Amino acid sequence: IGLIRYQLFEDGNHRTANLILDYNLMKRGIAPAVITEKVRKQYLEYINTTKVLELAELLKKQSIEECKTLDGLFLKYKNQKRKTL
């Protein structure tokens, strides 16, 4: 939250913070937390009001949803033959 709120960089604070978050999640075998348009307002509210626990819960929920998406894609394409060039 501090990286985003205190604007350590001239540009890209949110992107940098999300990249660090996603890197650490994936390093631990957890799907990245994708911030969709549906939860964007809530996400920004938690950052602006420094609601750390609520933000953590939202990110956990988003990570679980992304994991479901990735699992679905894997199941959809795992039995398809690879096209050769």
PDB file of C-alpha atoms in Angstrom:
ATOM      1  CA  ILE A   1       0.000   0.000   0.000  1.00  0.00           C
ATOM      2  CA  GLY A   2       2.842   2.371   0.827  1.00  0.00           C
ATOM      3  CA  LEU A   3       4.429   1.929  -2.588  1.00  0.00           C
ATOM      4  CA  ILE A   4       1.154   2.876  -4.249  1.00  0.00           C
ATOM      5  CA  ARG A   5       0.065   5.689  -1.900  1.00  0.00           C
ATOM      6  CA  TYR A   6       3.344   7.518  -1.379  1.00  0.00           C
ATOM      7  CA  GLN A   7       4.259   7.726  -5.071  1.00  0.00           C
ATOM      8  CA  LEU A   8       7.899   6.688  -4.824  1.00  0.00           C
ATOM      9  CA  PHE A   9       8.203   6.758  -8.602  1.00  0.00           C
ATOM     10  CA  GLU A  10       7.205   9.492 -11.019  1.00  0.00           C
ATOM     11  CA  ASP A  11       4.968   7.016 -12.848  1.00  0.00           C
ATOM     12  CA  GLY A  12       3.952   3.380 -12.533  1.00  0.00           C
ATOM     13  CA  ASN A  13       3.480   2.998  -8.772  1.00  0.00           C
ATOM     14  CA  HIS A  14       0.397   0.782  -9.070  1.00  0.00           C
ATOM     15  CA  ARG A  15       1.938  -1.326 -11.824  1.00  0.00           C
ATOM     16  CA  THR A  16       5.180  -1.730  -9.871  1.00  0.00           C
ATOM     17  CA  ALA A  17       3.348  -2.730  -6.683  1.00  0.00           C
ATOM     18  CA  ASN A  18       1.178  -5.218  -8.589  1.00  0.00           C
ATOM     19  CA  LEU A  19       4.229  -6.678 -10.313  1.00  0.00           C
ATOM     20  CA  ILE A  20       5.962  -7.193  -6.953  1.00  0.00           C
ATOM     21  CA  LEU A  21       2.799  -8.730  -5.492  1.00  0.00           C
ATOM     22  CA  ASP A  22       2.249 -11.070  -8.434  1.00  0.00           C
ATOM     23  CA  TYR A  23       5.916 -12.092  -8.522  1.00  0.00           C
ATOM     24  CA  ASN A  24       5.813 -13.074  -4.853  1.00  0.00           C
ATOM     25  CA  LEU A  25       2.534 -14.946  -5.258  1.00  0.00           C
ATOM     26  CA  MET A  26       3.759 -16.911  -8.282  1.00  0.00           C
ATOM     27  CA  LYS A  27       7.089 -17.636  -6.562  1.00  0.00           C
ATOM     28  CA  ARG A  28       5.031 -19.436  -3.911  1.00  0.00           C
ATOM     29  CA  GLY A  29       2.930 -21.306  -6.481  1.00  0.00           C
ATOM     30  CA  ILE A  30      -0.118 -19.047  -6.078  1.00  0.00           C
ATOM     31  CA  ALA A  31      -1.987 -17.507  -9.002  1.00  0.00           C
ATOM     32  CA  PRO A  32      -1.557 -13.742  -9.484  1.00  0.00           C
ATOM     33  CA  ALA A  33      -4.247 -11.433  -8.098  1.00  0.00           C
ATOM     34  CA  VAL A  34      -5.862  -9.903 -11.175  1.00  0.00           C
ATOM     35  CA  ILE A  35      -7.680  -6.646 -10.444  1.00  0.00           C
ATOM     36  CA  THR A  36     -10.725  -6.676 -12.689  1.00  0.00           C
ATOM     37  CA  GLU A  37     -12.985  -3.752 -13.495  1.00  0.00           C
ATOM     38  CA  LYS A  38     -15.563  -5.344 -11.185  1.00  0.00           C
ATOM     39  CA  VAL A  39     -13.359  -4.943  -8.070  1.00  0.00           C
ATOM     40  CA  ARG A  40     -11.283  -1.924  -9.119  1.00  0.00           C
ATOM     41  CA  LYS A  41     -13.270   0.611  -7.057  1.00  0.00           C
ATOM     42  CA  GLN A  42     -13.092  -1.563  -3.933  1.00  0.00           C
ATOM     43  CA  TYR A  43      -9.360  -2.186  -4.499  1.00  0.00           C
ATOM     44  CA  LEU A  44      -8.621   1.543  -4.743  1.00  0.00           C
ATOM     45  CA  GLU A  45     -10.790   2.293  -1.691  1.00  0.00           C
ATOM     46  CA  TYR A  46      -8.802  -0.191   0.415  1.00  0.00           C
ATOM     47  CA  ILE A  47      -5.547   1.375  -0.739  1.00  0.00           C
ATOM     48  CA  ASN A  48      -6.693   4.946  -0.127  1.00  0.00           C
ATOM     49  CA  THR A  49      -8.032   4.135   3.348  1.00  0.00           C
ATOM     50  CA  THR A  50      -5.120   1.806   4.231  1.00  0.00           C
ATOM     51  CA  LYS A  51      -7.421  -1.133   4.957  1.00  0.00           C
ATOM     52  CA  VAL A  52      -4.682  -3.752   4.849  1.00  0.00           C
ATOM     53  CA  LEU A  53      -6.704  -6.769   6.004  1.00  0.00           C
ATOM     54  CA  GLU A  54      -9.559  -6.011   3.634  1.00  0.00           C
ATOM     55  CA  LEU A  55      -7.103  -5.543   0.769  1.00  0.00           C
ATOM     56  CA  ALA A  56      -5.394  -8.835   1.603  1.00  0.00           C
ATOM     57  CA  GLU A  57      -8.765 -10.616   1.578  1.00  0.00           C
ATOM     58  CA  LEU A  58      -9.697  -9.052  -1.777  1.00  0.00           C
ATOM     59  CA  LEU A  59      -6.346 -10.062  -3.284  1.00  0.00           C
ATOM     60  CA  LYS A  60      -6.798 -13.598  -1.954  1.00  0.00           C
ATOM     61  CA  LYS A  61     -10.253 -13.793  -3.545  1.00  0.00           C
ATOM     62  CA  GLN A  62      -8.917 -12.485  -6.861  1.00  0.00           C
ATOM     63  CA  SER A  63      -6.035 -14.973  -6.773  1.00  0.00           C
ATOM     64  CA  ILE A  64      -8.474 -17.845  -6.212  1.00  0.00           C
ATOM     65  CA  GLU A  65     -10.614 -16.654  -9.138  1.00  0.00           C
ATOM     66  CA  GLU A  66      -7.547 -16.448 -11.386  1.00  0.00           C
ATOM     67  CA  CYS A  67      -6.533 -19.960 -10.352  1.00  0.00           C
ATOM     68  CA  LYS A  68      -9.994 -21.203 -11.411  1.00  0.00           C
ATOM     69  CA  THR A  69      -9.590 -19.435 -14.746  1.00  0.00           C
ATOM     70  CA  LEU A  70      -6.159 -20.974 -15.304  1.00  0.00           C
ATOM     71  CA  ASP A  71      -7.429 -24.442 -14.326  1.00  0.00           C
ATOM     72  CA  GLY A  72     -10.303 -24.070 -16.783  1.00  0.00           C
ATOM     73  CA  LEU A  73      -7.954 -23.081 -19.587  1.00  0.00           C
ATOM     74  CA  PHE A  74      -5.678 -26.009 -18.805  1.00  0.00           C
ATOM     75  CA  LEU A  75      -8.576 -28.474 -18.924  1.00  0.00           C
ATOM     76  CA  LYS A  76      -9.883 -26.958 -22.143  1.00  0.00           C
ATOM     77  CA  TYR A  77      -6.604 -27.224 -24.017  1.00  0.00           C
ATOM     78  CA  LYS A  78      -4.783 -30.195 -22.461  1.00  0.00           C
ATOM     79  CA  ASN A  79      -6.259 -32.762 -24.850  1.00  0.00           C
ATOM     80  CA  GLN A  80      -5.936 -30.707 -28.010  1.00  0.00           C
ATOM     81  CA  LYS A  81      -3.164 -31.670 -30.387  1.00  0.00           C
ATOM     82  CA  ARG A  82      -0.423 -29.128 -30.791  1.00  0.00           C
ATOM     83  CA  LYS A  83      -0.284 -27.508 -34.167  1.00  0.00           C
ATOM     84  CA  THR A  84       3.106 -27.711 -35.763  1.00  0.00           C
ATOM     85  CA  LEU A  85       4.491 -24.919 -37.854  1.00  0.00           C
TER      86      LEU A  85
END
